[in-house]
Each structure stands twice: as C-alpha cells, then as structure tokens.
Amino acid sequence: MTAGLSVLLVEDEPPTLDELVHQLGTFEEVGEVVPVGSALDALRLLRSRSFDAAFLDVSMPGLDGMELAGVLTRLAAPPVIVFVTASEAHAVAAYGVGAVDYLLKPVARDRIAEALRRVGQAVPAEEPSARPDDLDVLKAEGGGRTRFVRREQVHFAEARGDYVRLRTAQGDFSVRLPLSTLEESWAGRGFLRVHRGFLVALAAVVDLRTDAVGQLVVHTPSGDAPVSRRHARRLQDLLMEAARRGELGDTRL
C-alpha cells in the first residue's frame, strides 16, 4: 500500500460526490479517488480495473448501493466496502454484506478517518515482487510433494489460469505465478514468448513444425508449443542465431 489506497466512490448527487472526493483526497493513505454517478457506471469501470475500497451511496436510482455491493462481493478481487448514506435504515443489511463501515451524511472527517483505518486493516498486504534471481529455482507443489525446478530444466512454460505449468524432461510441474513474471525474469536467459500463453527455452527447440490444422509449433523434448503469427519472425531469427552458435536442440536439458 505504499502507493496509497485506490478508492471507487459511487454517489448520484453531484454536490455530495464533489465533497467526498475532496475529503477523501486530503488523507495521506488515499492514493486516488475515482468518482462515478451511478452503480452501472461503477460496474462498467470494474470490467477493466480493480480498487482497494468502494464507498457506496445506498439510495440510488436503478441499481442501488446494496445491490451493487452484492455484485462486488462476487468479484475475484472485491474492494472493501464502505456505505455512505443519509439514513440508518440499512445499517444491519450493510454489515450483512461485509461492509467495514457505515457513514451517515453529512460525513465528519473523523468518521472518514476511521473508515479508512478499517479499510487499511481489511486490504490484503501486497506480497513482495519476485526478483529475477529469485526465479532461477521455482518451488512446485502438488500431490502432497514439493519439487524444486531449476530454470535450465524447463523446456517451455504454459499459462494455466493463476498457474504456470513447467514442461521438463522430468515431468510437468505447476507453480502459482503469472507467465508474464517468468517472461520478464527469463527474457535474458534464453527464453522467448512465442504465444500469449507459452514461453519457450530456445536451447530446447528441436525444430519448427506445422500441425494438422496448419498451426506453426515449436517441437521440444517435452512436447509442442504453438507459435502465434506475430512471434514467428522473431523466433526464427533467434533460432538461426542459436543454431550458428551450436546451441539449438540440446536435448540434454
């Protein structure tokens, strides 16, 4: 949270919206406040990004704050919910959907401070980013066993949702890690992104092939990985350079 909390503010009354934007912006722990005037606008915004917290008005035309909160709690990374309203009538229901606070208009500064304190306690702490050297060896767990896979053992890596499947001569191993993180760390270590979901070790490439439906694939001792059209030229150039150095198709990996 070193960059500050990201806050979505949903309020259909412009004067109140402006006042809350101003008040929230005066707190050091708040990194940004994004205001919208309706629940539908909030849902459109949430298609493309997430927030640490959502301050929601309860009484709004169309989809109200309570209904919006019910939708937010089903998101993969739901924001911490704080209700802001002129009535105490929905307080019990508010805590029933997991809200951490319930603020009454006009909202006093000390109440906003308390709400932000509760939000800060509820927001999951960020895990430190992995350094490149940390990824020379990956810990793979499954079936009650833990294996340690060295980078040089990997023929290619395949994205599988929140996991990456590492294909090696010793078998397949899954690690909870974005493929983009491996790409960033291993780009200077002989690996190339050949497809949206595949990262290949150039030294493990035996040859390029075309499958039954005309898809270009990289053939390695651990299987084939598809190559997208936008990556094909770069891959062939790098393979040509590797072949000249005698580094292509080292099946001892």
CSV table of C-alpha atoms in Angstrom, one decimal:
chain,number,residue,atom,x,y,z
A,1,MET,CA,0.0,0.0,0.0
A,2,THR,CA,3.0,2.3,-0.4
A,3,ALA,CA,1.2,4.0,-3.4
A,4,GLY,CA,-1.9,4.6,-1.3
A,5,LEU,CA,-5.4,3.2,-1.4
A,6,SER,CA,-7.4,3.3,-4.6
A,7,VAL,CA,-10.9,4.3,-3.8
A,8,LEU,CA,-14.0,4.0,-6.0
A,9,LEU,CA,-16.7,6.5,-5.0
A,10,VAL,CA,-20.3,5.9,-6.1
A,11,GLU,CA,-22.8,8.7,-5.4
A,12,ASP,CA,-25.6,10.1,-7.6
A,13,GLU,CA,-25.8,13.6,-6.1
A,14,PRO,CA,-23.1,15.8,-7.7
A,15,PRO,CA,-22.6,18.2,-4.7
A,16,THR,CA,-22.1,15.2,-2.3
A,17,LEU,CA,-19.9,13.5,-4.8
A,18,ASP,CA,-17.6,16.5,-5.1
A,19,GLU,CA,-17.5,17.0,-1.3
A,20,LEU,CA,-16.5,13.4,-0.7
A,21,VAL,CA,-13.9,13.4,-3.4
A,22,HIS,CA,-12.3,16.5,-1.8
A,23,GLN,CA,-12.4,15.0,1.7
A,24,LEU,CA,-11.0,11.6,0.7
A,25,GLY,CA,-8.2,13.3,-1.2
A,26,THR,CA,-7.0,15.0,1.9
A,27,PHE,CA,-5.9,11.8,3.6
A,28,GLU,CA,-2.3,10.6,3.0
A,29,GLU,CA,-3.3,7.0,2.9
A,30,VAL,CA,-5.5,7.6,-0.2
A,31,GLY,CA,-3.6,7.3,-3.4
A,32,GLU,CA,-6.5,8.0,-5.8
A,33,VAL,CA,-10.3,8.6,-5.7
A,34,VAL,CA,-12.3,7.7,-8.8
A,35,PRO,CA,-15.9,9.2,-8.7
A,36,VAL,CA,-18.8,7.8,-10.6
A,37,GLY,CA,-22.5,8.9,-10.6
A,38,SER,CA,-24.3,5.5,-10.7
A,39,ALA,CA,-23.9,1.8,-10.0
A,40,LEU,CA,-24.0,1.0,-13.7
A,41,ASP,CA,-21.0,3.4,-14.3
A,42,ALA,CA,-19.2,1.6,-11.5
A,43,LEU,CA,-19.8,-1.8,-13.0
A,44,ARG,CA,-18.5,-0.6,-16.4
A,45,LEU,CA,-15.4,0.7,-14.8
A,46,LEU,CA,-14.8,-2.5,-12.8
A,47,ARG,CA,-14.6,-4.5,-16.1
A,48,SER,CA,-11.2,-3.1,-16.7
A,49,ARG,CA,-9.7,-2.5,-13.3
A,50,SER,CA,-10.0,-3.1,-9.5
A,51,PHE,CA,-10.0,-1.0,-6.4
A,52,ASP,CA,-8.9,-1.4,-2.8
A,53,ALA,CA,-12.1,0.2,-1.5
A,54,ALA,CA,-15.6,1.2,-2.7
A,55,PHE,CA,-17.5,4.0,-0.9
A,56,LEU,CA,-21.1,3.4,-1.9
A,57,ASP,CA,-24.3,5.5,-1.6
A,58,VAL,CA,-27.2,3.3,-0.6
A,59,SER,CA,-30.1,5.1,-2.2
A,60,MET,CA,-29.6,5.5,-6.0
A,61,PRO,CA,-31.9,5.1,-8.9
A,62,GLY,CA,-31.8,1.8,-10.7
A,63,LEU,CA,-29.3,-0.5,-9.1
A,64,ASP,CA,-28.9,0.8,-5.5
A,65,GLY,CA,-25.8,0.6,-3.3
A,66,MET,CA,-26.9,-2.6,-1.5
A,67,GLU,CA,-27.4,-4.4,-4.8
A,68,LEU,CA,-24.1,-3.1,-6.1
A,69,ALA,CA,-22.4,-4.4,-3.0
A,70,GLY,CA,-23.8,-7.8,-3.6
A,71,VAL,CA,-22.2,-7.8,-7.1
A,72,LEU,CA,-18.9,-6.5,-5.8
A,73,THR,CA,-18.5,-9.3,-3.3
A,74,ARG,CA,-18.6,-11.8,-6.1
A,75,LEU,CA,-15.6,-10.3,-7.9
A,76,ALA,CA,-12.3,-12.2,-8.0
A,77,ALA,CA,-10.7,-9.3,-6.1
A,78,PRO,CA,-13.5,-7.5,-4.4
A,79,PRO,CA,-13.0,-4.0,-2.9
A,80,VAL,CA,-13.5,-3.3,0.8
A,81,ILE,CA,-17.0,-1.8,1.1
A,82,VAL,CA,-18.0,1.3,3.0
A,83,PHE,CA,-21.5,2.7,2.8
A,84,VAL,CA,-22.3,6.4,2.8
A,85,THR,CA,-26.0,7.3,3.3
A,86,ALA,CA,-28.4,9.7,4.8
A,87,SER,CA,-30.4,7.0,6.7
A,88,GLU,CA,-29.6,4.4,9.3
A,89,ALA,CA,-32.3,2.1,8.0
A,90,HIS,CA,-29.9,-0.1,6.1
A,91,ALA,CA,-27.1,-0.4,8.7
A,92,VAL,CA,-27.8,-4.0,9.6
A,93,ALA,CA,-28.0,-5.1,6.0
A,94,ALA,CA,-24.8,-3.2,5.2
A,95,TYR,CA,-22.8,-5.2,7.7
A,96,GLY,CA,-24.5,-8.3,6.4
A,97,VAL,CA,-22.8,-7.9,3.0
A,98,GLY,CA,-19.4,-7.5,4.7
A,99,ALA,CA,-19.1,-3.7,4.8
A,100,VAL,CA,-16.5,-2.4,7.2
A,101,ASP,CA,-18.2,0.8,8.0
A,102,TYR,CA,-21.5,2.8,7.6
A,103,LEU,CA,-21.1,6.5,7.3
A,104,LEU,CA,-24.0,9.0,7.8
A,105,LYS,CA,-24.3,12.2,5.7
A,106,PRO,CA,-23.0,14.8,6.2
A,107,VAL,CA,-19.9,12.8,6.9
A,108,ALA,CA,-17.5,14.1,9.5
A,109,ARG,CA,-13.8,14.0,8.8
A,110,ASP,CA,-13.1,11.8,11.9
A,111,ARG,CA,-15.6,9.2,10.6
A,112,ILE,CA,-13.9,9.1,7.2
A,113,ALA,CA,-10.5,8.6,9.0
A,114,GLU,CA,-12.0,5.7,11.0
A,115,ALA,CA,-13.4,4.2,7.8
A,116,LEU,CA,-10.1,4.4,6.1
A,117,ARG,CA,-8.4,2.8,9.1
A,118,ARG,CA,-10.8,-0.1,8.8
A,119,VAL,CA,-10.2,-0.4,5.1
A,120,GLY,CA,-6.5,-0.4,5.6
A,121,GLN,CA,-6.8,-3.3,8.0
A,122,ALA,CA,-9.0,-5.3,5.6
A,123,VAL,CA,-7.0,-4.8,2.4
A,124,PRO,CA,-4.6,-7.7,1.9
A,125,ALA,CA,-1.0,-6.9,2.3
A,126,GLU,CA,0.9,-6.9,-1.0
A,127,GLU,CA,3.4,-9.7,-1.4
A,128,PRO,CA,6.9,-8.5,-2.3
A,129,SER,CA,7.6,-8.8,-6.0
A,130,ALA,CA,9.9,-11.6,-7.0
A,131,ARG,CA,13.4,-10.5,-8.0
A,132,PRO,CA,14.9,-12.1,-11.2
A,133,ASP,CA,17.4,-14.1,-9.2
A,134,ASP,CA,14.6,-15.5,-7.1
A,135,LEU,CA,13.2,-17.3,-10.1
A,136,ASP,CA,16.3,-19.3,-11.0
A,137,VAL,CA,14.7,-22.1,-9.0
A,138,LEU,CA,10.9,-22.5,-8.7
A,139,LYS,CA,9.1,-24.3,-5.9
A,140,ALA,CA,6.3,-26.6,-7.3
A,141,GLU,CA,3.8,-28.2,-5.0
A,142,GLY,CA,1.2,-30.9,-5.8
A,143,GLY,CA,0.1,-34.3,-4.7
A,144,GLY,CA,1.5,-33.8,-1.3
A,145,ARG,CA,5.0,-33.3,-2.6
A,146,THR,CA,7.3,-30.3,-3.1
A,147,ARG,CA,9.7,-30.2,-6.0
A,148,PHE,CA,12.3,-27.6,-6.9
A,149,VAL,CA,12.7,-27.0,-10.6
A,150,ARG,CA,15.7,-25.2,-12.0
A,151,ARG,CA,15.3,-22.7,-14.8
A,152,GLU,CA,17.6,-24.7,-17.1
A,153,GLN,CA,15.4,-27.8,-16.7
A,154,VAL,CA,12.4,-26.1,-18.3
A,155,HIS,CA,11.7,-26.7,-22.0
A,156,PHE,CA,8.7,-24.4,-22.0
A,157,ALA,CA,6.1,-22.9,-19.7
A,158,GLU,CA,2.4,-22.8,-20.3
A,159,ALA,CA,-0.1,-20.4,-18.7
A,160,ARG,CA,-2.9,-22.2,-16.9
A,161,GLY,CA,-5.1,-19.6,-15.2
A,162,ASP,CA,-3.4,-18.4,-12.0
A,163,TYR,CA,-0.7,-21.1,-12.5
A,164,VAL,CA,2.1,-21.8,-14.9
A,165,ARG,CA,2.8,-25.4,-16.0
A,166,LEU,CA,6.5,-26.1,-16.4
A,167,ARG,CA,7.3,-28.8,-19.0
A,168,THR,CA,10.6,-30.6,-18.3
A,169,ALA,CA,12.2,-33.9,-19.1
A,170,GLN,CA,11.5,-34.9,-15.5
A,171,GLY,CA,7.7,-34.3,-15.9
A,172,ASP,CA,5.3,-31.4,-15.6
A,173,PHE,CA,5.2,-29.1,-12.6
A,174,SER,CA,2.8,-26.3,-11.7
A,175,VAL,CA,3.7,-23.1,-9.9
A,176,ARG,CA,1.4,-20.3,-8.8
A,177,LEU,CA,2.9,-17.4,-10.8
A,178,PRO,CA,1.9,-15.2,-13.8
A,179,LEU,CA,3.6,-16.2,-17.0
A,180,SER,CA,4.4,-12.5,-17.5
A,181,THR,CA,6.6,-12.6,-14.4
A,182,LEU,CA,8.6,-15.5,-15.8
A,183,GLU,CA,8.9,-13.8,-19.2
A,184,GLU,CA,10.3,-10.7,-17.5
A,185,SER,CA,12.8,-12.6,-15.4
A,186,TRP,CA,13.8,-15.2,-18.1
A,187,ALA,CA,13.9,-13.0,-21.2
A,188,GLY,CA,17.7,-12.5,-20.9
A,189,ARG,CA,18.2,-16.2,-20.1
A,190,GLY,CA,17.3,-17.7,-23.4
A,191,PHE,CA,13.5,-17.8,-23.2
A,192,LEU,CA,11.1,-16.2,-25.6
A,193,ARG,CA,7.3,-15.6,-25.5
A,194,VAL,CA,6.1,-17.4,-28.6
A,195,HIS,CA,2.4,-17.2,-27.9
A,196,ARG,CA,0.1,-15.5,-25.5
A,197,GLY,CA,0.2,-18.5,-23.2
A,198,PHE,CA,3.6,-20.0,-23.9
A,199,LEU,CA,7.2,-19.2,-23.0
A,200,VAL,CA,9.9,-21.4,-24.7
A,201,ALA,CA,13.6,-22.1,-24.0
A,202,LEU,CA,15.4,-21.6,-27.2
A,203,ALA,CA,18.0,-24.2,-26.3
A,204,ALA,CA,15.3,-26.8,-26.0
A,205,VAL,CA,13.9,-26.3,-29.5
A,206,VAL,CA,14.4,-29.3,-31.8
A,207,ASP,CA,12.7,-27.9,-34.8
A,208,LEU,CA,9.6,-26.0,-36.0
A,209,ARG,CA,6.7,-27.9,-37.4
A,210,THR,CA,3.2,-27.4,-38.8
A,211,ASP,CA,0.4,-29.3,-37.2
A,212,ALA,CA,-2.6,-30.9,-38.8
A,213,VAL,CA,-4.6,-27.6,-38.9
A,214,GLY,CA,-1.7,-25.6,-40.2
A,215,GLN,CA,-0.6,-24.1,-36.9
A,216,LEU,CA,3.2,-23.4,-36.5
A,217,VAL,CA,4.5,-25.2,-33.4
A,218,VAL,CA,7.8,-25.4,-31.6
A,219,HIS,CA,8.9,-29.0,-31.0
A,220,THR,CA,10.8,-29.8,-27.8
A,221,PRO,CA,11.6,-33.0,-26.0
A,222,SER,CA,8.7,-32.2,-23.6
A,223,GLY,CA,6.1,-31.6,-26.4
A,224,ASP,CA,5.0,-28.9,-28.7
A,225,ALA,CA,4.1,-25.3,-28.1
A,226,PRO,CA,2.1,-23.2,-30.5
A,227,VAL,CA,3.6,-20.1,-32.2
A,228,SER,CA,1.5,-17.1,-32.9
A,229,ARG,CA,2.0,-15.2,-36.2
A,230,ARG,CA,3.2,-12.1,-34.5
A,231,HIS,CA,6.0,-14.0,-32.8
A,232,ALA,CA,7.1,-16.3,-35.6
A,233,ARG,CA,9.6,-14.0,-37.3
A,234,ARG,CA,11.4,-13.1,-34.1
A,235,LEU,CA,11.5,-16.8,-33.1
A,236,GLN,CA,13.0,-17.8,-36.4
A,237,ASP,CA,15.7,-15.1,-36.2
A,238,LEU,CA,16.7,-16.1,-32.7
A,239,LEU,CA,16.8,-19.8,-33.6
A,240,MET,CA,19.0,-19.0,-36.6
A,241,GLU,CA,21.4,-17.2,-34.2
A,242,ALA,CA,21.3,-20.1,-31.7
A,243,ALA,CA,22.0,-22.7,-34.5
A,244,ARG,CA,25.0,-20.7,-35.6
A,245,ARG,CA,26.4,-20.9,-32.1
A,246,GLY,CA,25.6,-24.6,-31.8
A,247,GLU,CA,23.0,-24.0,-29.1
A,248,LEU,CA,19.9,-25.3,-30.8
A,249,GLY,CA,18.1,-28.5,-29.8
A,250,ASP,CA,20.2,-29.5,-26.8
A,251,THR,CA,18.0,-32.4,-25.7
A,252,ARG,CA,20.2,-33.0,-22.6
A,253,LEU,CA,18.1,-30.3,-20.8
